[in-house]
Amino acid sequence: MSILISVAAVSLLTVFLTILIILGETVLANYGVCTIDINHGRKRLAAVGGTTLLSALADHEIFVPSACGGKSTCGLCKIQVADNARPVLPTEAPYLTNAEAETGVRLACQYKIKSDLSVVIPEQFLATRRYHGRIERITDLTYDIKEFRLALPPGESLEFKAGQYIQVETKPYGNVKESVFRAYSIASQPAEQRYVDIIVRLVPNGICTTYLHKYVTVGDEISFTGPYGDFYLRDGADQLIFIAGGSGLAPIKSLIFDILAQQLDKNMIFFFGAVSKRDLYYVELFNDLAEKHENFTYIPALSKPEPDDDWDGELGLITEVVARHIHDGENKHAYLCGSPGMINACIEILSQIGFSSDQIFYDKF
Ligand SMILES: Cc1cc2nc3c(=O)[nH]c(=O)nc-3n(C[C@H](O)[C@H](O)[C@H](O)COP(=O)(O)OP(=O)(O)OC[C@H]3O[C@@H](n4cnc5c(N)ncnc54)[C@H](O)[C@@H]3O)c2cc1C
């Protein structure tokens, strides 16, 4: 009994002290207005001390990617505090490698501004903007994948590289009382100035995908920020291998169409892995493309077709199919997009075939 009372007393004391610290921080601490230096003088901003770096930057329309709204559960909003970074908080530790922690990398959502500071962020974040698109079209691509066309206001355009992504912001709906940001790769081409297409797979109980699949309709406004990401075409190889599964087709579609539109001298093979026929989409689009362009080959593959799928195409896991067609890594780059499991398996098989890590580019989601 006395042990129970002691445990309860210690717990109460801990809660009390935590509340006291939070109150002290919010009520008593006054850090004044602080200066944030970005990328060694590239930009200088004034920020109210006590706010987090993530929200201070967003107040100045610099949108660092974040999928959890500052709760420290996604680990996306990494930036580097250039001098005298404060120690890593327990809430940040799971997301930082030792090397990152030592070089001042911190989560912007957890780093409170308490004095002037200097940060280093990818230069592309300085070019990100908030956009207010309107849903122009919603297309059912499979039983759980929809494509959304977000029309931009007249006169506005989003400059991005094929393969990059945007962060869509939801509005509160149903029992979800808060807005969240989620990343979606752009499926349309950069040359298309008027709209942005995204391809979204419904995740059971997922906040954003439920919002997009079940709560929005044509004509609704969708806010998003972007562009982000380093999944784009690199120089240095004439033969390109694209591998995708599920909604991972989105950035690959953008890349392939962009390369063809620019008439780049590349030979391309696109492997799309699906379980059965009901998971395939845009088959006609890519078959047509392959007929029109002799430098483009399309290989859809099913790992477990249904008996009535009547499938006479490639069979097997996408790794097996890739291994049947690709025999060396010479003059080749591979671009992969899909689930972490699929990407990891593909990296392994490509390494066995002879690709080195600097010949493989991917976005996992
Ligand atoms: C660079 C990048 C590009 C991407 N591009 C695309 C794309 O083109 N298309 C695409 O479809 N996706 C893409 N994603 C993934 C996308 O950003 C989202 O992660 C995904 O759509 C799920 O979002 P959500 O809000 O619906 O799910 P979330 O709400 O984030 O939930 C994710 C999972 O957690 C579970 N979960 C949520 N809350 C709880 C809880 N309280 N307890 C237990 N489990 C819980 C959900 O059931 C679900 O399984 C991309 C991700 C990245 C990082």
Short mmCIF file of C-alpha atoms in Angstrom, two decimals, residues 49-283:
data_model
loop_
_atom_site.label_atom_id
_atom_site.label_comp_id
_atom_site.label_asym_id
_atom_site.label_seq_id
_atom_site.Cartn_x
_atom_site.Cartn_y
_atom_site.Cartn_z
CA GLY A 49 10.71 34.59 -29.17
CA GLY A 50 9.01 31.56 -27.66
CA THR A 51 7.49 30.37 -30.94
CA THR A 52 8.83 27.31 -32.71
CA LEU A 53 11.08 27.57 -35.73
CA LEU A 54 8.49 25.74 -37.80
CA SER A 55 5.73 28.26 -37.14
CA ALA A 56 8.06 31.28 -37.25
CA LEU A 57 9.23 30.24 -40.72
CA ALA A 58 5.64 29.53 -41.84
CA ASP A 59 4.64 33.01 -40.61
CA HIS A 60 7.12 34.32 -43.17
CA GLU A 61 5.74 31.98 -45.86
CA ILE A 62 8.70 29.60 -45.68
CA PHE A 63 7.09 26.18 -45.54
CA VAL A 64 9.27 23.41 -44.16
CA PRO A 65 7.60 20.04 -44.90
CA SER A 66 5.81 18.57 -41.89
CA ALA A 67 3.13 15.90 -41.78
CA CYS A 68 2.13 15.95 -38.12
CA GLY A 69 1.44 19.62 -37.51
CA GLY A 70 4.24 20.06 -34.99
CA LYS A 71 3.56 17.04 -32.77
CA SER A 72 6.96 15.48 -33.38
CA THR A 73 5.53 12.29 -34.80
CA CYS A 74 6.67 12.49 -38.44
CA GLY A 75 10.29 13.68 -38.19
CA LEU A 76 10.06 15.52 -41.52
CA CYS A 77 10.81 19.11 -40.46
CA LYS A 78 14.57 18.71 -40.03
CA ILE A 79 16.67 21.84 -40.34
CA GLN A 80 20.20 22.65 -39.22
CA VAL A 81 20.83 25.13 -36.44
CA ALA A 82 24.18 26.53 -37.50
CA ASP A 83 25.66 27.71 -34.17
CA ASN A 84 25.25 26.49 -30.62
CA ALA A 85 22.21 24.30 -31.19
CA ARG A 86 20.54 23.44 -27.91
CA PRO A 87 20.68 19.78 -26.84
CA VAL A 88 18.40 17.32 -28.63
CA LEU A 89 15.05 16.95 -26.85
CA PRO A 90 13.68 13.50 -26.03
CA THR A 91 10.86 14.22 -28.52
CA GLU A 92 13.40 14.73 -31.33
CA ALA A 93 15.85 11.94 -30.52
CA PRO A 94 14.02 9.09 -32.34
CA TYR A 95 14.20 11.00 -35.64
CA LEU A 96 17.85 12.10 -35.62
CA THR A 97 20.94 10.07 -36.38
CA ASN A 98 24.00 10.68 -34.19
CA ALA A 99 25.68 12.52 -37.07
CA GLU A 100 22.64 14.79 -37.51
CA ALA A 101 22.40 15.52 -33.80
CA GLU A 102 26.10 16.41 -33.66
CA THR A 103 25.89 18.75 -36.64
CA GLY A 104 23.00 20.75 -35.18
CA VAL A 105 20.15 19.14 -37.12
CA ARG A 106 16.93 19.57 -35.12
CA LEU A 107 13.18 19.27 -35.67
CA ALA A 108 11.87 22.76 -36.47
CA CYS A 109 8.59 21.96 -34.70
CA GLN A 110 10.39 21.27 -31.42
CA TYR A 111 12.97 24.04 -31.50
CA LYS A 112 11.78 27.09 -29.62
CA ILE A 113 13.30 30.44 -30.53
CA LYS A 114 14.85 31.93 -27.40
CA SER A 115 17.55 34.18 -28.90
CA ASP A 116 18.93 35.23 -32.29
CA LEU A 117 19.89 32.19 -34.27
CA SER A 118 21.27 31.05 -37.55
CA VAL A 119 19.79 28.14 -39.52
CA VAL A 120 20.59 26.27 -42.71
CA ILE A 121 17.71 24.95 -44.79
CA PRO A 122 17.55 23.48 -48.29
CA GLU A 123 17.54 26.41 -50.71
CA GLN A 124 14.37 25.00 -52.34
CA PHE A 125 12.35 25.74 -49.16
CA LEU A 126 12.86 29.45 -49.84
CA ALA A 127 11.04 29.01 -53.14
CA THR A 128 8.02 27.24 -51.64
CA ARG A 129 4.68 29.04 -51.51
CA ARG A 130 1.15 28.50 -50.35
CA TYR A 131 -1.40 27.95 -53.12
CA HIS A 132 -5.18 27.89 -53.06
CA GLY A 133 -6.30 25.42 -55.70
CA ARG A 134 -9.80 24.38 -56.60
CA ILE A 135 -10.76 20.78 -57.27
CA GLU A 136 -11.55 20.67 -60.95
CA ARG A 137 -11.86 16.91 -61.41
CA ILE A 138 -11.89 13.74 -59.31
CA THR A 139 -11.22 10.47 -61.14
CA ASP A 140 -11.58 6.95 -59.71
CA LEU A 141 -8.46 5.11 -60.85
CA THR A 142 -8.95 1.89 -58.83
CA TYR A 143 -11.19 0.80 -55.96
CA ASP A 144 -8.93 2.70 -53.49
CA ILE A 145 -7.03 5.23 -55.63
CA LYS A 146 -8.38 8.55 -56.87
CA GLU A 147 -6.78 11.30 -58.89
CA PHE A 148 -7.49 14.93 -58.00
CA ARG A 149 -6.95 17.78 -60.41
CA LEU A 150 -6.28 21.01 -58.48
CA ALA A 151 -6.79 24.03 -60.71
CA LEU A 152 -4.66 27.05 -59.79
CA PRO A 153 -6.14 30.54 -59.68
CA PRO A 154 -5.90 32.34 -63.04
CA GLY A 155 -2.44 33.79 -63.60
CA GLU A 156 -0.76 31.57 -60.99
CA SER A 157 1.50 28.63 -61.70
CA LEU A 158 3.57 26.18 -59.69
CA GLU A 159 7.16 25.85 -60.83
CA PHE A 160 8.48 22.40 -59.99
CA LYS A 161 10.69 19.62 -61.26
CA ALA A 162 8.99 16.40 -62.40
CA GLY A 163 9.11 13.98 -59.43
CA GLN A 164 8.61 16.59 -56.70
CA TYR A 165 5.70 16.79 -54.25
CA ILE A 166 3.32 19.23 -52.59
CA GLN A 167 1.91 19.29 -49.04
CA VAL A 168 -1.89 19.32 -49.00
CA GLU A 169 -3.62 20.94 -46.03
CA THR A 170 -6.89 19.42 -44.84
CA LYS A 171 -9.76 21.28 -43.17
CA PRO A 172 -11.47 19.97 -40.03
CA TYR A 173 -14.20 17.43 -40.87
CA GLY A 174 -16.37 14.91 -39.00
CA ASN A 175 -14.63 14.07 -35.74
CA VAL A 176 -11.30 15.47 -36.96
CA LYS A 177 -11.04 18.91 -35.38
CA GLU A 178 -7.65 19.95 -36.68
CA SER A 179 -5.99 20.60 -40.03
CA VAL A 180 -3.07 18.42 -41.09
CA PHE A 181 -0.51 18.57 -43.89
CA ARG A 182 0.34 15.50 -45.97
CA ALA A 183 2.76 15.04 -48.86
CA TYR A 184 1.49 14.06 -52.34
CA SER A 185 3.68 13.67 -55.39
CA ILE A 186 2.72 15.70 -58.42
CA ALA A 187 1.49 13.45 -61.24
CA SER A 188 1.13 16.17 -63.89
CA GLN A 189 3.97 17.70 -65.88
CA PRO A 190 5.81 20.93 -65.04
CA ALA A 191 4.83 22.31 -68.46
CA GLU A 192 1.19 22.17 -67.37
CA GLN A 193 0.87 25.60 -65.80
CA ARG A 194 -2.86 25.68 -65.06
CA TYR A 195 -3.29 22.72 -62.72
CA VAL A 196 -1.62 20.13 -60.51
CA ASP A 197 -2.71 16.46 -60.46
CA ILE A 198 -2.20 14.25 -57.41
CA ILE A 199 -2.94 10.53 -57.06
CA VAL A 200 -4.10 9.48 -53.60
CA ARG A 201 -4.55 5.98 -52.19
CA LEU A 202 -7.13 5.69 -49.41
CA VAL A 203 -5.47 4.65 -46.14
CA PRO A 204 -8.02 3.13 -43.72
CA ASN A 205 -8.62 5.68 -40.93
CA GLY A 206 -6.04 8.03 -42.47
CA ILE A 207 -6.90 11.68 -41.79
CA CYS A 208 -5.99 13.25 -45.11
CA THR A 209 -6.89 10.40 -47.45
CA THR A 210 -10.33 10.02 -45.81
CA TYR A 211 -10.79 13.78 -46.18
CA LEU A 212 -9.86 13.70 -49.86
CA HIS A 213 -11.71 10.48 -50.74
CA LYS A 214 -14.88 11.04 -48.73
CA TYR A 215 -15.30 14.70 -47.77
CA VAL A 216 -14.28 16.88 -50.71
CA THR A 217 -15.98 17.40 -54.00
CA VAL A 218 -15.46 19.19 -57.30
CA GLY A 219 -15.37 22.96 -56.78
CA ASP A 220 -13.94 22.79 -53.22
CA GLU A 221 -10.85 24.82 -52.39
CA ILE A 222 -7.70 22.92 -51.40
CA SER A 223 -4.70 24.72 -49.90
CA PHE A 224 -1.27 23.34 -50.47
CA THR A 225 2.37 24.35 -50.24
CA GLY A 226 5.30 23.38 -52.38
CA PRO A 227 7.17 22.29 -54.32
CA TYR A 228 9.39 19.98 -52.27
CA GLY A 229 11.69 17.02 -52.70
CA ASP A 230 14.84 15.78 -54.35
CA PHE A 231 13.27 12.98 -56.40
CA TYR A 232 13.88 14.38 -59.86
CA LEU A 233 15.80 13.52 -63.03
CA ARG A 234 19.59 13.43 -62.70
CA ASP A 235 22.15 13.73 -65.46
CA GLY A 236 24.50 10.91 -66.20
CA ALA A 237 22.66 7.93 -67.73
CA ASP A 238 20.89 7.33 -71.03
CA GLN A 239 18.85 4.33 -69.87
CA LEU A 240 16.26 4.89 -67.20
CA ILE A 241 14.48 2.20 -65.23
CA PHE A 242 11.28 3.31 -63.51
CA ILE A 243 9.65 1.04 -60.92
CA ALA A 244 6.40 1.91 -59.13
CA GLY A 245 3.58 0.36 -57.16
CA GLY A 246 0.21 1.79 -56.04
CA SER A 247 0.08 5.59 -55.89
CA GLY A 248 3.87 5.59 -56.44
CA LEU A 249 2.95 5.88 -60.12
CA ALA A 250 2.32 9.62 -59.58
CA PRO A 251 5.88 11.07 -59.73
CA ILE A 252 6.95 8.45 -62.29
CA LYS A 253 4.14 9.54 -64.63
CA SER A 254 5.30 13.14 -64.29
CA LEU A 255 8.92 12.17 -64.99
CA ILE A 256 8.14 10.00 -68.05
CA PHE A 257 5.80 12.54 -69.65
CA ASP A 258 8.24 15.36 -68.96
CA ILE A 259 11.18 13.47 -70.51
CA LEU A 260 9.11 12.67 -73.62
CA ALA A 261 7.81 16.24 -73.89
CA GLN A 262 11.35 17.56 -73.71
CA GLN A 263 12.48 14.94 -76.24
CA LEU A 264 15.44 14.01 -74.08
CA ASP A 265 17.64 11.32 -75.53
CA LYS A 266 16.74 8.61 -73.01
CA ASN A 267 15.63 4.99 -73.25
CA MET A 268 13.00 4.25 -70.63
CA ILE A 269 11.44 1.10 -69.18
CA PHE A 270 8.56 1.48 -66.73
CA PHE A 271 7.77 -1.51 -64.47
CA PHE A 272 4.49 -1.19 -62.59
CA GLY A 273 3.86 -3.83 -59.92
CA ALA A 274 0.35 -4.73 -58.76
CA VAL A 275 -1.27 -7.66 -56.98
CA SER A 276 -4.19 -8.31 -59.33
CA LYS A 277 -5.91 -6.58 -62.20
CA ARG A 278 -8.04 -4.42 -59.94
CA ASP A 279 -4.84 -2.66 -58.72
CA LEU A 280 -3.76 -1.66 -62.22
CA TYR A 281 -4.56 1.76 -63.64
CA TYR A 282 -3.47 3.99 -66.52
CA VAL A 283 -2.68 0.82 -68.50
#
